[in-house]
Coordinates of C-alpha atoms and ligand atoms in Angstrom, one line a residue:
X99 CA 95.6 -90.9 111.7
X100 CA 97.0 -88.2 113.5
X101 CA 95.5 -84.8 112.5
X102 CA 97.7 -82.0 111.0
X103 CA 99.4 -79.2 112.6
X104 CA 98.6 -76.9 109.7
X105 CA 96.3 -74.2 110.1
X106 CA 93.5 -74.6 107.9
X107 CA 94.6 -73.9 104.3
X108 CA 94.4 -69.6 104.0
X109 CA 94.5 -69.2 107.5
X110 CA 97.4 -68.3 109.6
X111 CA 98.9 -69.0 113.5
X112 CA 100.5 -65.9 114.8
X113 CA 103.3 -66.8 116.9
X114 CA 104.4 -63.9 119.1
X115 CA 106.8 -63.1 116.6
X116 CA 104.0 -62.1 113.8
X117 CA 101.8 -61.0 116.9
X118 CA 104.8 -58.3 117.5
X119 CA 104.3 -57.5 113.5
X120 CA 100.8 -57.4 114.1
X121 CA 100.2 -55.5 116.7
X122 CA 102.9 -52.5 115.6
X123 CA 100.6 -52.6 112.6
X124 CA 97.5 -52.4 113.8
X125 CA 98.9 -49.5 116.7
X126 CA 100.1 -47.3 114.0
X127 CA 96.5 -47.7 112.3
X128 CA 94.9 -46.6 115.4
X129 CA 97.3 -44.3 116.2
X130 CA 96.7 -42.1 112.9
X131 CA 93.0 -42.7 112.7
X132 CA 92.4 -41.1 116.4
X133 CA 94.6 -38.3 115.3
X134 CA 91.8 -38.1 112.1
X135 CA 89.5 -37.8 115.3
X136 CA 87.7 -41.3 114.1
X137 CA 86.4 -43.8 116.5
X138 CA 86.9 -47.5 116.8
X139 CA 83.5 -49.6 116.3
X140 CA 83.5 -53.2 116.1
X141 CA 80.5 -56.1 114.9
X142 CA 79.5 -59.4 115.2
X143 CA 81.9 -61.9 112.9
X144 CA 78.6 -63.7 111.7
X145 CA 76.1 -61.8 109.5
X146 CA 72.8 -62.7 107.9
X147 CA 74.0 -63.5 103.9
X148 CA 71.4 -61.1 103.1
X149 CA 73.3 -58.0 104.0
X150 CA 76.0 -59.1 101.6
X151 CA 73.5 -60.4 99.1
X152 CA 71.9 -56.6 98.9
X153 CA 74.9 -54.9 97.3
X154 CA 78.2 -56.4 97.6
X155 CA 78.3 -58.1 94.2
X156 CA 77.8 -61.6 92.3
X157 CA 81.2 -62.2 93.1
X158 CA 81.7 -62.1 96.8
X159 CA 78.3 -63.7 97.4
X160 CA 79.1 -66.5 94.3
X161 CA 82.4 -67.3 95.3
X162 CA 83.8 -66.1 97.9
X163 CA 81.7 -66.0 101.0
X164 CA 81.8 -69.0 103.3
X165 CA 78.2 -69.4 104.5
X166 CA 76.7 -72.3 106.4
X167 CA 72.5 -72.6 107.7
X168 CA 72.5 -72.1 111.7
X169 CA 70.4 -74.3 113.6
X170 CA 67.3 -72.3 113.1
X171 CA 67.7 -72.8 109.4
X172 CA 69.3 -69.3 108.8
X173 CA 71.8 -68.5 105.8
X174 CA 74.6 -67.5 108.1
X175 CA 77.6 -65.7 106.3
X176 CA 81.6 -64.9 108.1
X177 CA 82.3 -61.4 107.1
X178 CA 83.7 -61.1 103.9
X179 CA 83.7 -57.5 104.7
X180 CA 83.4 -54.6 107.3
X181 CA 81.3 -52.0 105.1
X182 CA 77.4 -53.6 105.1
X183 CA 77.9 -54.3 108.7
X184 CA 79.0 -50.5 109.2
X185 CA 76.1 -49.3 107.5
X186 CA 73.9 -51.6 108.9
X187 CA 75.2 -50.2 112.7
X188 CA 75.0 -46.7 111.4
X189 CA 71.4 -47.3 110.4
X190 CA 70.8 -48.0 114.0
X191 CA 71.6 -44.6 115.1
X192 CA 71.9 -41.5 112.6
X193 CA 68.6 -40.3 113.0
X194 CA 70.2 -39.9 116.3
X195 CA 73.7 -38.4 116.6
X196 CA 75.7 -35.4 115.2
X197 CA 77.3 -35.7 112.0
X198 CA 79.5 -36.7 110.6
X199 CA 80.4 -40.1 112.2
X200 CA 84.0 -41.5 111.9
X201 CA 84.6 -44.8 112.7
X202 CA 87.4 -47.1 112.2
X203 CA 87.8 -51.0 112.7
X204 CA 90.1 -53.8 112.4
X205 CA 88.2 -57.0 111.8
X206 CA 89.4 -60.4 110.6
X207 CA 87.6 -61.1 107.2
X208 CA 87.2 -64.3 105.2
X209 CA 87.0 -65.2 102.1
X210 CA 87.0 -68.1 99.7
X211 CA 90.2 -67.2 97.6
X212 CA 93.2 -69.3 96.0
X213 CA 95.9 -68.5 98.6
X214 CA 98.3 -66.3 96.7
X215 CA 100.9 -63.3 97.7
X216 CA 99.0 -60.8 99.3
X217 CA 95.4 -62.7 99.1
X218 CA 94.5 -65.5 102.0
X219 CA 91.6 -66.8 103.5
X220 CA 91.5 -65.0 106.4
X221 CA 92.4 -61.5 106.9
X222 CA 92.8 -58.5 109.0
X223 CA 91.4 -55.2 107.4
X224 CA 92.0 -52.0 108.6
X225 CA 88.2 -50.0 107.6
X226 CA 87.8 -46.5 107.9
X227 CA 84.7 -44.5 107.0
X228 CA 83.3 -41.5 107.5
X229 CA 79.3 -40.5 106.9
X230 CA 77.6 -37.4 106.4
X231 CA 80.2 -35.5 105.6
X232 CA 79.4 -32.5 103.8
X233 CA 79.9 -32.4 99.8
X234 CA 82.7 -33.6 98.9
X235 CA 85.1 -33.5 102.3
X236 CA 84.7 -36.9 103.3
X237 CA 86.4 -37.8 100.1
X238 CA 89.0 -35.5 100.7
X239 CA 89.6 -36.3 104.6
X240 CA 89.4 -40.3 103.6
X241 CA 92.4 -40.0 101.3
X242 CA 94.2 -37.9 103.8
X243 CA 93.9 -40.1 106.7
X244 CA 95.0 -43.1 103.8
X245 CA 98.1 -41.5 103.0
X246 CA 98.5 -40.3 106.3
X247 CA 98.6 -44.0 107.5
X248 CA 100.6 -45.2 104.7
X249 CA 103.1 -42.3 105.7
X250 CA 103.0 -43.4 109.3
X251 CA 104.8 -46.4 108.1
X252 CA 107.6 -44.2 106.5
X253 CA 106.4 -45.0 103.3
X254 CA 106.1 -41.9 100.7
X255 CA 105.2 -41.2 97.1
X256 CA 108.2 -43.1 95.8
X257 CA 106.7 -46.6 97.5
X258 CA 102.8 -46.1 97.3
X259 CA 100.4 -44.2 94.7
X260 CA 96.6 -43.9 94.8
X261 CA 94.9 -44.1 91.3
X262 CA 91.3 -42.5 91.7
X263 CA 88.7 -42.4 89.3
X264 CA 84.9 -41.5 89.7
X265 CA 82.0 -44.5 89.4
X266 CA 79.4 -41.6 88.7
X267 CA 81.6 -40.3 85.6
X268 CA 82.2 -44.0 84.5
X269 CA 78.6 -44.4 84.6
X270 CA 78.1 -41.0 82.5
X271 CA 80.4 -42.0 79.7
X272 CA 78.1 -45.5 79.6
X273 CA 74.9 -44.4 79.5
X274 CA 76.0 -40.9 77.9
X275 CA 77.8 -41.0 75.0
X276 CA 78.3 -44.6 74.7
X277 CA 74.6 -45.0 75.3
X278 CA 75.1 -48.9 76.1
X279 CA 72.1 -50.8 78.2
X280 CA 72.3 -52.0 82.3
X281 CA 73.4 -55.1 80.6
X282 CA 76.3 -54.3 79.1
X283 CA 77.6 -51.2 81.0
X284 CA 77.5 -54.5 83.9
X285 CA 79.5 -56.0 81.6
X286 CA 81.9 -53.5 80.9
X287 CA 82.3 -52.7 84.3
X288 CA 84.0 -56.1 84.9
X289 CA 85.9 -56.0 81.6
X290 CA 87.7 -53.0 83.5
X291 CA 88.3 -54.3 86.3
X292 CA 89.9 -57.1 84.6
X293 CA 92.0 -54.9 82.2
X294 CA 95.2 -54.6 84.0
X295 CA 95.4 -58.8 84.5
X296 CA 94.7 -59.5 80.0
X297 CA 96.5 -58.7 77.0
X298 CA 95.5 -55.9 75.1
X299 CA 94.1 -57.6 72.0
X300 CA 92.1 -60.0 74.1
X301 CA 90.6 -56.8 76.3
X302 CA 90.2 -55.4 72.9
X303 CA 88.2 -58.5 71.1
X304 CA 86.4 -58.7 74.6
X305 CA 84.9 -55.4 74.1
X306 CA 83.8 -55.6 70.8
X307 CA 81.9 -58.8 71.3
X308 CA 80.3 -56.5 74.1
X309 CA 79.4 -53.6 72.2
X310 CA 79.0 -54.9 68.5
X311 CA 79.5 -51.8 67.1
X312 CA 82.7 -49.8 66.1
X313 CA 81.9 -46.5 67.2
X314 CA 81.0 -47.6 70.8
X315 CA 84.0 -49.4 71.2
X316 CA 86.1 -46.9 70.3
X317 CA 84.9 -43.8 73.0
X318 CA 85.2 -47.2 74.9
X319 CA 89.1 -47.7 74.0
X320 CA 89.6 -43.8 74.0
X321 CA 88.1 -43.6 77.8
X322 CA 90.0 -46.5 79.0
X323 CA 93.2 -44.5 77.5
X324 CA 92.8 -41.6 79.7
X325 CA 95.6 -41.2 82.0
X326 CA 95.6 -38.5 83.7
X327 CA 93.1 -35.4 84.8
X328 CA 93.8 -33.1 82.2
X329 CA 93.4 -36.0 79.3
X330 CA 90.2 -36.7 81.0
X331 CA 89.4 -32.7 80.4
X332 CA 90.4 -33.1 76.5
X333 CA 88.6 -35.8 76.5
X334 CA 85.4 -33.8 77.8
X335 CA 86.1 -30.5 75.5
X336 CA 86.4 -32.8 72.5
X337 CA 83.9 -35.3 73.0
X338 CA 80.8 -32.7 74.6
X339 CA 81.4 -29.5 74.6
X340 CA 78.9 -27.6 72.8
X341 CA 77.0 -30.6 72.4
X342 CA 73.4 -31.3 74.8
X343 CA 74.8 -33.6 76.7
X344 CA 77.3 -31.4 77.9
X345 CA 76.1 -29.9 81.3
X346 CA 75.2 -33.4 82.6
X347 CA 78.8 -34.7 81.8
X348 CA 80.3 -31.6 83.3
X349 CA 78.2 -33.0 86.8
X350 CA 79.0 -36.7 86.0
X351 CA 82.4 -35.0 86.3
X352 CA 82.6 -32.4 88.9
X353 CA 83.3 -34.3 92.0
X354 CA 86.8 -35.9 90.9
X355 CA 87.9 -32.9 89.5
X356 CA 87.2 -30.7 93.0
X357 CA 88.8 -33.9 94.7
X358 CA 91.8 -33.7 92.5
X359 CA 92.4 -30.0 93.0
X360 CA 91.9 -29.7 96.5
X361 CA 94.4 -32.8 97.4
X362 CA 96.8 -31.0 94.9
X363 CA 96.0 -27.4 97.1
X364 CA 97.5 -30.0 99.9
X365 CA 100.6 -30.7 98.7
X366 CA 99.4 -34.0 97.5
X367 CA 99.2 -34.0 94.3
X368 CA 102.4 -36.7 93.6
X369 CA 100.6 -39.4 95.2
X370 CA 97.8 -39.1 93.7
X371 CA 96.8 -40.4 89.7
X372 CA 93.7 -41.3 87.6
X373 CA 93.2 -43.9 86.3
X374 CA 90.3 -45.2 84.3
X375 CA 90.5 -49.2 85.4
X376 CA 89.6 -48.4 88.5
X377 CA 86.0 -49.5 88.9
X378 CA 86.2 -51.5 92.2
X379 CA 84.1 -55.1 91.9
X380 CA 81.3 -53.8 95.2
X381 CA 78.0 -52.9 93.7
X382 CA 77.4 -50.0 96.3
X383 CA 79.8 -47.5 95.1
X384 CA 78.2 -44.3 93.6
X385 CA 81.2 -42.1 92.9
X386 CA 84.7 -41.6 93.6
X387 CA 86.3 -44.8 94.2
X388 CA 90.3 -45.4 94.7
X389 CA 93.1 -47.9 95.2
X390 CA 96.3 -47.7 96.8
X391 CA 98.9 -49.4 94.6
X392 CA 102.3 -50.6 95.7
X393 CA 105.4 -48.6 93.4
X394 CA 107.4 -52.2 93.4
X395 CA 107.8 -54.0 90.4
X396 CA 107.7 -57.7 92.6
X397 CA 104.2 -56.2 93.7
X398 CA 102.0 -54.6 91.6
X399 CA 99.2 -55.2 93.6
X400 CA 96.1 -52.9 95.8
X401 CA 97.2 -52.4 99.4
X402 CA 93.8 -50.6 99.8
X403 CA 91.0 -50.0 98.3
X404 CA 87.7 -47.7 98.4
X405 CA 85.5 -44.8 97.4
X406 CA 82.0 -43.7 98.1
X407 CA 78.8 -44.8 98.8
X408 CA 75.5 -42.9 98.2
X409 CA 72.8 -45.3 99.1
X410 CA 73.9 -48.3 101.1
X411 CA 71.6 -47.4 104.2
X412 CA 68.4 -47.5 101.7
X413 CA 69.1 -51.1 102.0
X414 CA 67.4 -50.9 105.8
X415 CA 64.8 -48.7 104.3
X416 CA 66.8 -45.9 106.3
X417 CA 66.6 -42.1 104.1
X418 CA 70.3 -41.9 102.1
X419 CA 73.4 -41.1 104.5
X420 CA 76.1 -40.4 101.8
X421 CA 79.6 -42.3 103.1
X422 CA 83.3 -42.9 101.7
X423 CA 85.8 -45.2 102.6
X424 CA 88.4 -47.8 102.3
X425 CA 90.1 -51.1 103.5
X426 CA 93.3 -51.7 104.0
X427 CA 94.4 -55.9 104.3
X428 CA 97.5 -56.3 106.5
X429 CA 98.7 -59.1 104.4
X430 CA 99.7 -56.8 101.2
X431 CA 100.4 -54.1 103.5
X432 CA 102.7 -56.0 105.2
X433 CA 104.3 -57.4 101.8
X434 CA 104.5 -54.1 100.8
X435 CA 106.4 -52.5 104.0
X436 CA 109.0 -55.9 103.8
X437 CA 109.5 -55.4 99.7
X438 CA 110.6 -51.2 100.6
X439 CA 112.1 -52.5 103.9
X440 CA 109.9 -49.9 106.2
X441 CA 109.7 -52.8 108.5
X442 CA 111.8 -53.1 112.2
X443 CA 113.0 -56.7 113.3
X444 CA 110.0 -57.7 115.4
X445 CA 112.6 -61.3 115.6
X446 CA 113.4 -60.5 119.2
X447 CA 110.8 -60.1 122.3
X448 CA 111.6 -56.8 124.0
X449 CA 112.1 -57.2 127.7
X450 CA 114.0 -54.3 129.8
X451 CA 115.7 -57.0 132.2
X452 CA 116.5 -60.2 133.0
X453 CA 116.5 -61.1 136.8
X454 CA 117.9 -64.3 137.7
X455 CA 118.9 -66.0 140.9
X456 CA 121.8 -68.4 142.2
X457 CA 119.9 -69.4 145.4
X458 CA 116.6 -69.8 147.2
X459 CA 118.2 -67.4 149.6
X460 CA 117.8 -64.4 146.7
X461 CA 114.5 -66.5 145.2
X462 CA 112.1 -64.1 147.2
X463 CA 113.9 -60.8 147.0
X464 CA 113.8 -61.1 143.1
X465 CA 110.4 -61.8 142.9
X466 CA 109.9 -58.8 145.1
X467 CA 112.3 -56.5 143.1
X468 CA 110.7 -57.6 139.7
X469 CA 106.9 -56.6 141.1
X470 CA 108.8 -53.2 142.1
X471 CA 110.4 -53.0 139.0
X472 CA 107.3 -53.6 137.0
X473 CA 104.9 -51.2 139.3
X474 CA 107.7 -48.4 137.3
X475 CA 106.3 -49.9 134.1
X476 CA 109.7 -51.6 133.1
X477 CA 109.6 -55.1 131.5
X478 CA 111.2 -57.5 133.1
X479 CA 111.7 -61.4 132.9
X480 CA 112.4 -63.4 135.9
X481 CA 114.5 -67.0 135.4
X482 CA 112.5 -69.3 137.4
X483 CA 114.2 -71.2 139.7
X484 CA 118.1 -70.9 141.1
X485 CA 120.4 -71.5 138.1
X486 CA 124.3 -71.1 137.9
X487 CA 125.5 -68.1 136.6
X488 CA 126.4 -69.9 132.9
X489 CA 122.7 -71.5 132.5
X490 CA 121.8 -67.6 133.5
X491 CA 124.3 -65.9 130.9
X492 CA 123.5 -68.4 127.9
X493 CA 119.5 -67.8 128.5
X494 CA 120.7 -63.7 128.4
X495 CA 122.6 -64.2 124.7
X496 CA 119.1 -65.8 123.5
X497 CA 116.9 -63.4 124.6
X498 CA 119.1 -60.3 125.0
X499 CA 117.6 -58.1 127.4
X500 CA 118.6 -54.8 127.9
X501 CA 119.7 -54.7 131.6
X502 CA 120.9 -58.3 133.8
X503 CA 120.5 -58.3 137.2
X504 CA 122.0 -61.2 139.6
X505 CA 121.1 -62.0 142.7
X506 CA 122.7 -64.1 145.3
X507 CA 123.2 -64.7 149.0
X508 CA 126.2 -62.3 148.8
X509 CA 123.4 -59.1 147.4
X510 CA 121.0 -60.2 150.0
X511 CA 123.6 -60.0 152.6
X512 CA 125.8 -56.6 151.9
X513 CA 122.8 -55.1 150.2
X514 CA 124.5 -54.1 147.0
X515 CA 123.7 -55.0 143.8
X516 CA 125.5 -55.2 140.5
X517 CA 122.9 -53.6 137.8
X518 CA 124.4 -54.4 133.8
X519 CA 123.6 -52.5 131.0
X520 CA 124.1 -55.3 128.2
X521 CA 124.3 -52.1 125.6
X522 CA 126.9 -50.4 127.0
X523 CA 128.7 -52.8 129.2
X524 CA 128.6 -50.5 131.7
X525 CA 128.2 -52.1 135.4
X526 CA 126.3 -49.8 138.2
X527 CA 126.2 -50.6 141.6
X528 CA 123.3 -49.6 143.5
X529 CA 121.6 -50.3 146.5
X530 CA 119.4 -53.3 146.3
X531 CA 116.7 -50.8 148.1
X532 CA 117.3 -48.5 145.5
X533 CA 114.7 -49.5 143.0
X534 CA 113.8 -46.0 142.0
X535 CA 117.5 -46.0 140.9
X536 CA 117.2 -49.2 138.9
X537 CA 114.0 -47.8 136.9
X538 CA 115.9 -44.1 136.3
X539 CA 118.8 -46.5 134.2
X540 CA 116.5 -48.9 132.7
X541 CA 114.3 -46.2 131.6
X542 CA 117.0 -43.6 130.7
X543 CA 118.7 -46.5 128.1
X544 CA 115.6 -47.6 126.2
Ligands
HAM627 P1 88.1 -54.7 98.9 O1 88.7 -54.1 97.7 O2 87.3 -56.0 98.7 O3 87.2 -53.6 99.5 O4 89.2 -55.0 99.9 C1 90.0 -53.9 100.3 C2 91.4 -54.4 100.7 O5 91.4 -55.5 101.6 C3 92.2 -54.9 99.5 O6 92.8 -53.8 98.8 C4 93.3 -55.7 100.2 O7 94.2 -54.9 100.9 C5 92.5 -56.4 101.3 N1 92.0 -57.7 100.9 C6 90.9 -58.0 100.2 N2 90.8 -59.4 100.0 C7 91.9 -59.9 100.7 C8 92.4 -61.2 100.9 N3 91.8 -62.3 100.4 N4 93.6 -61.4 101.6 C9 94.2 -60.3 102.1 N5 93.8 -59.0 102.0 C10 92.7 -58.8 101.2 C11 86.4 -53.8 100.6 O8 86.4 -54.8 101.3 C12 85.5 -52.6 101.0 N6 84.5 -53.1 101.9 C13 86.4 -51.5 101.6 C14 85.6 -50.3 102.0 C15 85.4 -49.8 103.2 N7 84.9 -49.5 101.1 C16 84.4 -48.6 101.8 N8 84.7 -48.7 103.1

């Protein structure tokens, strides 16, 4: 039986068509995070499953990691994700270095998903984190730098939004006022995060069987209402104030509301929004967390998401490094930028020129004058072998180059040549020594 030609199921070939997409993705990325001053890093693609098993969550070690034993008997796990190996590389060395550290990465990820828009099997993801930042900033830089990159794209607050809440608040209003046990705050966590995907009366019912008891569920309901920053504050006055419990809330509390004041002292405030079913399903997040959200209806889905991290490094019995950041998965990003139509047509290879010939007379002289051409950093495809001017023509309307040059036994011999801009139509002649010519008009059209 002959085997298939399908990539395995989740996976994808990148023909240079979606290598063009790819890589004018993955520039722009870089492009904003060195202008954020952070530093690309990169790891191994195979970690121990421990590091995953420590704190990244029943679910990405129950179903969605593939992991195999190695030859020595190892539990051997592809990355499911880029933020245990960070920390696990930042252990290494920040006893060691100046703070704080900003690195950024691109790795492909897998996991063990149903194929669907905007989840595969295998996955770039753009990472981004910064550690040791002091109070708060990190947070602040992070969602800088991830509006900054969405922006990069031409996307603005009509396309994207980032819904933020706070894990150490969440956590506050569980053990607080709620007063509900590990068990079930565990619970509700995942009730949350599954809020947006169930009816109301099922989330509803779901709660109550959690709880058992009418008063919890309600501050429950009544949290899970909160919409914006200044319901969250009614919330607070209405709920606490006055009462004990007060000051500790207030903490539980203090982080998101300096974030949200000092991205709105940026000018940022209409792209940013909280929103209480944000939880995020990693167990290492200690506070702020965050998700970007695509604006269109076909796509309401997370084109990134993050938030921060108190104590990851105590999992290498390493003193706490606070850190904060996010990943970004090309596949919903690049859903996103087709559904707004921020994308350019990546259908057609650029190339500067075409250089053909008509006969082995001209055969060396164009491979000369393409080496030339391309010491001057221009792009330019030779037609291998002596063709006819129609073969060289029809080959011209496929690719469409910006410039066609033609050599033949006539060139060679008067030592002029006809340079054509495809563009324009315009025909210069120039000497066929000329080459510095040749790059000046190639370069001056692009
Ligand atoms: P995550 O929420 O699991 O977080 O993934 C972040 C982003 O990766 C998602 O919003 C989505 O864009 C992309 N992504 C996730 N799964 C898939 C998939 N199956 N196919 C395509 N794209 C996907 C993390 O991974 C955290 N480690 C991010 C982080 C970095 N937190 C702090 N630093």
């Amino acid at each position: 039986m002959a085997i298939s030609k399908s990539p395995y199921r989740g996976t994808r070939d990148f023909f240079p068509e979606q290598m063009r997409l790819r890589n004018f993705i993955f520039s722009k990325m870089a492009e904003v995070s060195e202008l954020f001053a952070y530093e690309p890093y990169d790891g191994p693609l195979l970690e121990e499953i421990d590091l995953y098993r420590a704190k990244s969550g029943d679910e990405l070690i129950n179903e969605q990691v593939y992991s195999f034993k190695d030859r020595g008997d190892r539990e051997v796990a592809i990355r499911p994700e880029m933020t245990p190996t960070v920390a696990r590389m930042v252990a290494q060395i920040h006893r060691e270095v100046s703070k704080p550290l900003r690195w950024y990465a691109i790795p492909n990820l897998m996991r063990y998903e149903k194929p669907q828009k905007g989840r595969l099997r295998e996955f770039w993801q753009y990472n981004a984190d910064i550690f040791g930042a002091p109070e708060s900033l990190g947070d602040l830089e992070i969602i800088q730098l991830a509006i900054g990159i969405m922006k990069s794209f031409g996307a603005n607050n009509e396309h994207f939004e980032i819904l933020i809440n706070s894990r150490r608040f969440v956590d506050y209003v569980f053990a607080g006022p709620i007063n509900l046990d590990a068990e079930m705050t565990k619970k509700l966590y995942k009730l949350i995060d599954k809020k947006n995907k169930m009816p109301a009366e099922k989330f509803s019912a779901e709660v109550n069987l959690i709880t058992n008891d009418p008063n919890k569920s309600a501050i429950f309901e009544r949290y899970v209402s909160l919409s914006s920053m200044n319901e969250v504050e009614t919330f607070f006055k209405e709920t606490y104030q006055g009462s004990n419990q007060e000051d500790d809330f207030s903490k539980s509390l203090q982080p998101l509301m300096n974030l949200f004041s000092q991205l709105d002292g940026l000018g940022l405030k209409d792209y940013i929004k909280f929103d209480p079913s944000i939880v995020r399903g990693l167990d290492y997040y200690t506070d702020v967390v965050f998700e970007i959200f695509d604006k269109h209806p076909d796509n309401r889905r997370a084109i990134a998401g993050g938030g921060a991290y108190a104590n990851l490094l105590a999992i290498f019995g390493e003193t706490p490094l606070p850190g904060i950041g996010f990943g970004m998965g090309e596949v919903p990003l690049t859903d996103f930028l087709t559904s707004h139509k921020l994308l350019p047509d990546f259908s057609k290879q650029t190339v500067d020129i075409l250089l053909g010939y008509l006969d082995t007379t001209a055969e060396k002289a164009s491979f000369e004058i393409a080496q030339k051409l391309r010491n001057g950093s221009i792009k330019v495809e030779v037609f291998l072998g002596e063709a006819k001017p129609k073969k060289i023509f029809s080959h011209s309307d496929k690719k469409q180059p910006n410039f066609l040059l033609i050599l033949g036994s006539n060139e060679i011999e008067s030592g002029e040549i006809q340079l054509k801009d495809l563009k324009t139509k315009a025909v210069h002649k120039i000497q066929l020594s000329d080459v510095d010519k040749m790059i000046e008009l190639i370069k001056g059209s692009r």
